[in-house]
XYZ file of C-alpha atoms in Angstrom:
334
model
C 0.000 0.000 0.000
C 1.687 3.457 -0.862
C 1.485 6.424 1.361
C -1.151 8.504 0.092
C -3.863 5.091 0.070
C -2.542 4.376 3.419
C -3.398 8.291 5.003
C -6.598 8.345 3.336
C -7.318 5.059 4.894
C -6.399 6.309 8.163
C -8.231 9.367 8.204
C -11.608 7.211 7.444
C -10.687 5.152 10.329
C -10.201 8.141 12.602
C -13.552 10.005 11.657
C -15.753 6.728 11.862
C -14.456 5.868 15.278
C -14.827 9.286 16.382
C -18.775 10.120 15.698
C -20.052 8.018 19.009
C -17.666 10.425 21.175
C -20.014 13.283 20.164
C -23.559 13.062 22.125
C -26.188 15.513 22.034
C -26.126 18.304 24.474
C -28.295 17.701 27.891
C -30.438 20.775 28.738
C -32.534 21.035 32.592
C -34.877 24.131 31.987
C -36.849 25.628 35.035
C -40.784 25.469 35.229
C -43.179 27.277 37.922
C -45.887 26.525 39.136
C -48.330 28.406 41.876
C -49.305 25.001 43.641
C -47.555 21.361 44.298
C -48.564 17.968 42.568
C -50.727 17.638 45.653
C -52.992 19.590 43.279
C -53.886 19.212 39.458
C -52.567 22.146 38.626
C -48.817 20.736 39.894
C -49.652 17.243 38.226
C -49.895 18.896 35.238
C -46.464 20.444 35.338
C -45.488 17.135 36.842
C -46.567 15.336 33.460
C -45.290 17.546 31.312
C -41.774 17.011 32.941
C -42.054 13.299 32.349
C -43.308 13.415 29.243
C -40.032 15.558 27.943
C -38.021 13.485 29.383
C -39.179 10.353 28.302
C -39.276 11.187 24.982
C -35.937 12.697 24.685
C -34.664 10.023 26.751
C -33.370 12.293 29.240
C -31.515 14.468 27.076
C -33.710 17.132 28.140
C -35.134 17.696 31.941
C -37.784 19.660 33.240
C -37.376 21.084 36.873
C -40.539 21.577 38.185
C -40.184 24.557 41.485
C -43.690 24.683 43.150
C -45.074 27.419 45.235
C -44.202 30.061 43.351
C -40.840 29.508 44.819
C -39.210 30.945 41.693
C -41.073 34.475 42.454
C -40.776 34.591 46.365
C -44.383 33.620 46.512
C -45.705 36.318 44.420
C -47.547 34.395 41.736
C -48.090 37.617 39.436
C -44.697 38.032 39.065
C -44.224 34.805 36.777
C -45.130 36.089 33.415
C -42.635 39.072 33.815
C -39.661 37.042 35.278
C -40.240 34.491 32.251
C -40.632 37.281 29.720
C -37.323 38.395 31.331
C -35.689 34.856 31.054
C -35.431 34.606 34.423
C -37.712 31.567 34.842
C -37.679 29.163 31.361
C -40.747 27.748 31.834
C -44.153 27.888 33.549
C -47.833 26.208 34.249
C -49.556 29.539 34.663
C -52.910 30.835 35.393
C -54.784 33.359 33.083
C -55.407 35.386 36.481
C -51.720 35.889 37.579
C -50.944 36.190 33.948
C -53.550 38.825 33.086
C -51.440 41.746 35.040
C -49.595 41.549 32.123
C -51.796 40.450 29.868
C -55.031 42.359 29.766
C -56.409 40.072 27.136
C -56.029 37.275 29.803
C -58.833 38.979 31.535
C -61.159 36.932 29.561
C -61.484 34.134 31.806
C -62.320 36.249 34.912
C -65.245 37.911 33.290
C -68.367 36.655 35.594
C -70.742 33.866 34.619
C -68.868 34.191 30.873
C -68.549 30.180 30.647
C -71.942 28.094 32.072
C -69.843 24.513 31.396
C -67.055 22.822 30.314
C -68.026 23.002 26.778
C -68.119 27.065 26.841
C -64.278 27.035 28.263
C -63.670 24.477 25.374
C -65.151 26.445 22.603
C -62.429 29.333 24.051
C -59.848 27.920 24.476
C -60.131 25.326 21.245
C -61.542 28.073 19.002
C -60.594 32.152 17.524
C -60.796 33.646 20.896
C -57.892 31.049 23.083
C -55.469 31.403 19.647
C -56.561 35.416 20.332
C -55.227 35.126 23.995
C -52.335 33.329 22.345
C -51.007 35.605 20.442
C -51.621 38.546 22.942
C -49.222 36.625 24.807
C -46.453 35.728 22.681
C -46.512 39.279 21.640
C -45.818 39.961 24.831
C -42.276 37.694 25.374
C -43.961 34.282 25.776
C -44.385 31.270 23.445
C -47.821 29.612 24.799
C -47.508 26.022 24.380
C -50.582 25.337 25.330
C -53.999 24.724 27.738
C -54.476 23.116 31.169
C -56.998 23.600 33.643
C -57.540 24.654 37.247
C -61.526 24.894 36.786
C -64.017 26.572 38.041
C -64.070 28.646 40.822
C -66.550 28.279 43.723
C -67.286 30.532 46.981
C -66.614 29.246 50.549
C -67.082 31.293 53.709
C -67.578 30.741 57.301
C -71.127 33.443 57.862
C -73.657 31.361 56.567
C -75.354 30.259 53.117
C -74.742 32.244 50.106
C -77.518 32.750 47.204
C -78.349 36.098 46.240
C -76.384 39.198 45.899
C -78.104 40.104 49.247
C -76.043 37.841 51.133
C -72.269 39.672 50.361
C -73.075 42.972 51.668
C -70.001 43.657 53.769
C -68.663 39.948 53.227
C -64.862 40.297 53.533
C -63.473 37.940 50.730
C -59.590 37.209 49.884
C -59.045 37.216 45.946
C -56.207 36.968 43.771
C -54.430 40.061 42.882
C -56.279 41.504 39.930
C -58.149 44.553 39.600
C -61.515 42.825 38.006
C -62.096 40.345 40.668
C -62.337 43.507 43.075
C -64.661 45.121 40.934
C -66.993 41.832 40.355
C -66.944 41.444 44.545
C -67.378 45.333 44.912
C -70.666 44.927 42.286
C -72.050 42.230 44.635
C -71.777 44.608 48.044
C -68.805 42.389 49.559
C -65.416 43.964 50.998
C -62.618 42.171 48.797
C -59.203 41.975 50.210
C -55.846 40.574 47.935
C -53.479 38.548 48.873
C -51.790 35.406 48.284
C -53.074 32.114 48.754
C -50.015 31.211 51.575
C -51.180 34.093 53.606
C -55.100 33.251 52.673
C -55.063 30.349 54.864
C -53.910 31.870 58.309
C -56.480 35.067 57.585
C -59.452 32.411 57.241
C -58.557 30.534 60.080
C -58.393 33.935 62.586
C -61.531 35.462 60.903
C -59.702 37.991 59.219
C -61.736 37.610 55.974
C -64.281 35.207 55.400
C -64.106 33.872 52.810
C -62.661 32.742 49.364
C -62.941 31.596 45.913
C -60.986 28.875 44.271
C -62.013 25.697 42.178
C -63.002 22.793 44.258
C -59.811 20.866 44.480
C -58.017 23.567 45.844
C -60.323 24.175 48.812
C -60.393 19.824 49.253
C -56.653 19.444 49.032
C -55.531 22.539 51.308
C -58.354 21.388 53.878
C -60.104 25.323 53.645
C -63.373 23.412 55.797
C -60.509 23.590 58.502
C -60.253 26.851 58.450
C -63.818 27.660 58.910
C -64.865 27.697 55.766
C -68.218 25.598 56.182
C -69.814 26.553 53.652
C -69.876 26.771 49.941
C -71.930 27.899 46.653
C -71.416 26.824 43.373
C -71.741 29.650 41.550
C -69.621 28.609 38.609
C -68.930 32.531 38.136
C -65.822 31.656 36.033
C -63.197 29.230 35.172
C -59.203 29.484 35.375
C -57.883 28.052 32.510
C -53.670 26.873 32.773
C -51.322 27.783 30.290
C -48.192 25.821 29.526
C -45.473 28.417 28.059
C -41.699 29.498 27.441
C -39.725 32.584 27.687
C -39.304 33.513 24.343
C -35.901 33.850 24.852
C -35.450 29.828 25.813
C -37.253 29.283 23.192
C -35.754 30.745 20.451
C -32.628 28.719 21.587
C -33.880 25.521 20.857
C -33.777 23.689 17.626
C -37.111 23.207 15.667
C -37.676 19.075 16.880
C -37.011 20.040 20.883
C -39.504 22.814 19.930
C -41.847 20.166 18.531
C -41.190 17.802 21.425
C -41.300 20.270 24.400
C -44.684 21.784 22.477
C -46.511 18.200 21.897
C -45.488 16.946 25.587
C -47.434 19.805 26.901
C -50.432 19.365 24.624
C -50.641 15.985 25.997
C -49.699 16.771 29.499
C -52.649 19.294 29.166
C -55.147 16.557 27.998
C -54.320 14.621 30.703
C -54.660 17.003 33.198
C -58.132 18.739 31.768
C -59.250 15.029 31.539
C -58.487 13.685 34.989
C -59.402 17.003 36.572
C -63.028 17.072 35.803
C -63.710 13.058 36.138
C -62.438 13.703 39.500
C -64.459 16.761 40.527
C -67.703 14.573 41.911
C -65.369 12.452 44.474
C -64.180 15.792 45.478
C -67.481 17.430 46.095
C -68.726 14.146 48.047
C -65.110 14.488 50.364
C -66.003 17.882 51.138
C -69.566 17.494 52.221
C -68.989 14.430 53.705
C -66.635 16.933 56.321
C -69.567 18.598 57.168
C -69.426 21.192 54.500
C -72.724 22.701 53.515
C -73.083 22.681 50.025
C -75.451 25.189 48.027
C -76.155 24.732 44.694
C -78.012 27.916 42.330
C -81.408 27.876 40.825
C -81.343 29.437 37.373
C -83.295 32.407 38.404
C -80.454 32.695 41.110
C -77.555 32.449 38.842
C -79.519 34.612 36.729
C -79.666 37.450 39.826
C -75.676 37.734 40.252
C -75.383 37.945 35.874
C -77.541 40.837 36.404
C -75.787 41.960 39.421
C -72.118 42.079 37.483
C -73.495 43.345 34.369
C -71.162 46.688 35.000
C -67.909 44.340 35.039
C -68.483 44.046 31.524
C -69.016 47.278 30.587
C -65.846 47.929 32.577
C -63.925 45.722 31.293
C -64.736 44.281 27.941
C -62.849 47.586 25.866
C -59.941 46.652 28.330
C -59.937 42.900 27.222
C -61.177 43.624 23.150
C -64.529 43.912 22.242
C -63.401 41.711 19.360
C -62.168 38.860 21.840
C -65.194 39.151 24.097
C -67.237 39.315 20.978
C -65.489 35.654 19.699
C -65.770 34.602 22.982
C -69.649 34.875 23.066
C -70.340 33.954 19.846
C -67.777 30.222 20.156
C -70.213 29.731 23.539
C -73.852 30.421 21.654
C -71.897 27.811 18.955
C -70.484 25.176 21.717
């Protein structure tokens, strides 16, 4: 063999029996979420993380931080810090979101959404790819939807059915402007604050009462802390939304895109699925504690859509006619 066949060889040689040294770069990117996998809202962040990394066979890893650890405990801080690139990744509510997001608003409008279908004509339809891009506009990819469902009343003074009954009723609510002006249409006395420091304030009588979807107030025991009873009132739902800094994002190639995107979809699904099949054991765990349970008439419900008809004035040019107008029309459709 003469010296040029024999350095050819050997540089073949070299190059095949170097390619298996090279292995694709491992990434860990940072999720939040408000609440623990003690909650659906957690498992859903929870499934997402082992979908990605099953599928990229642990190449990629998805810390989940719970709590709102990742924000000191102040939940409406998430979309900024992940706009910032601060946090890569989060399983966010429309209500902490819509500080930032006005459009977001959509979901707290009251008594929008009668059902499940309603939030699924939204969210599958004009008005959720609307929200959408409002949001990536905004220095977030959504990824997409999840669900932490719909939002009942608990307080410790006594049964709640008509408008009537909140006059002075001190309520905690989440920090954003519409929810005080929905409890401030009704006669109650609204108070913000977060859900860690919601707790202690029901237990001493500081406020009495609060609003969250019904496996919230089973899993963080609220009956405990006087809450005893509680109207389903439906007045809205709080859709989840699976997203990415923008920044992260655009770091990624297009198939960890693809993955990362479809493993939420599905974690979604999941989530949305189990949540609601799960929502009549819950109701039966918390009466069964004693809870009394009060359920609307229609000419009830009806009383507290008249009652909040001024939120919607308020609000709707602050959301988008043209969103609240696609929202109505996908729920006369559903």
């Amino acid at each position: 063999m003469n010296i040029k066949k024999w350095l050819v060889l050997s540089a073949a040689c070299l190059s095949l029996g170097a390619a298996p040294v090279f292995a694709q770069e491992t990434r860990e990117l940072s999720v939040s979420t408000v609440l623990s996998d003690a909650f659906p809202w957690g498992q859903a962040a929870a499934k997402w993380a082992e979908l990605v990394e099953e599928r990229s066979n642990g190449r990629i890893t998805l810390k989940v931080y719970p709590n709102a650890q990742l924000v000191s405990g102040d939940q409406t801080r998430e979309f900024s810090a992940m706009r910032s690139g601060l946090i890569d990744m989060a399983v966010g509510s429309t209500i902490n979101w819509s500080t930032q997001v006005p459009e977001a608003n959509l979901f707290s409008l009251p008594f929008l959404m009668p059902d499940n279908a309603a939030v699924d004509a939204i969210t599958q339809g004009k008005a959720g790819q609307m929200v959408f891009d409002a949001i990536e506009k905004r220095g977030v990819v959504p990824l997409a939807w999840g669900e932490n469902g719909f939002r009942e009343l608990s307080n410790s003074r006594g049964v709640l059915n008509q408008p009537a009954d909140f006059k002075g009723l001190k309520v905690r609510v989440v920090g954003s402007p519409l929810f005080l002006d929905t409890f401030n249409a009704l006669g109650a006395n609204p108070t913000q604050m977060s859900w860690t420091d919601a707790l202690p304030a029901l237990t001493t009588g500081a406020v009495d009462g609060q609003e969250n979807p019904l496996a919230v107030f089973d899993v963080a025991r609220a009956d405990r802390a006087n809450q005893k009873y509680l109207t389903l009132w439906h007045y809205m739902n709080d859709p989840l939304i699976f997203g990415a800094s923008k920044r992260v994002w655009s770091s990624l190639s297009a198939a960890d895109q693809k993955l990362l995107k479809q493993a939420a979809y599905d974690a979604g699904q999941w989530e949305i699925a189990k949540s609601r099949a799960e929502l009549d054991a819950t109701l039966q765990s918390i009466r069964d504690r004693g809870v009394e349970v009060t359920e609307l008439t229609p000419e009830q419900h009806q009383a507290f859509v008249a009652a909040t008809k001024s939120v919607y004035e308020k609000w709707t040019p602050k959301i988008g006619k043209k969103l609240v107008d696609a929202a109505q029309t996908a729920i006369n459709n559903r």
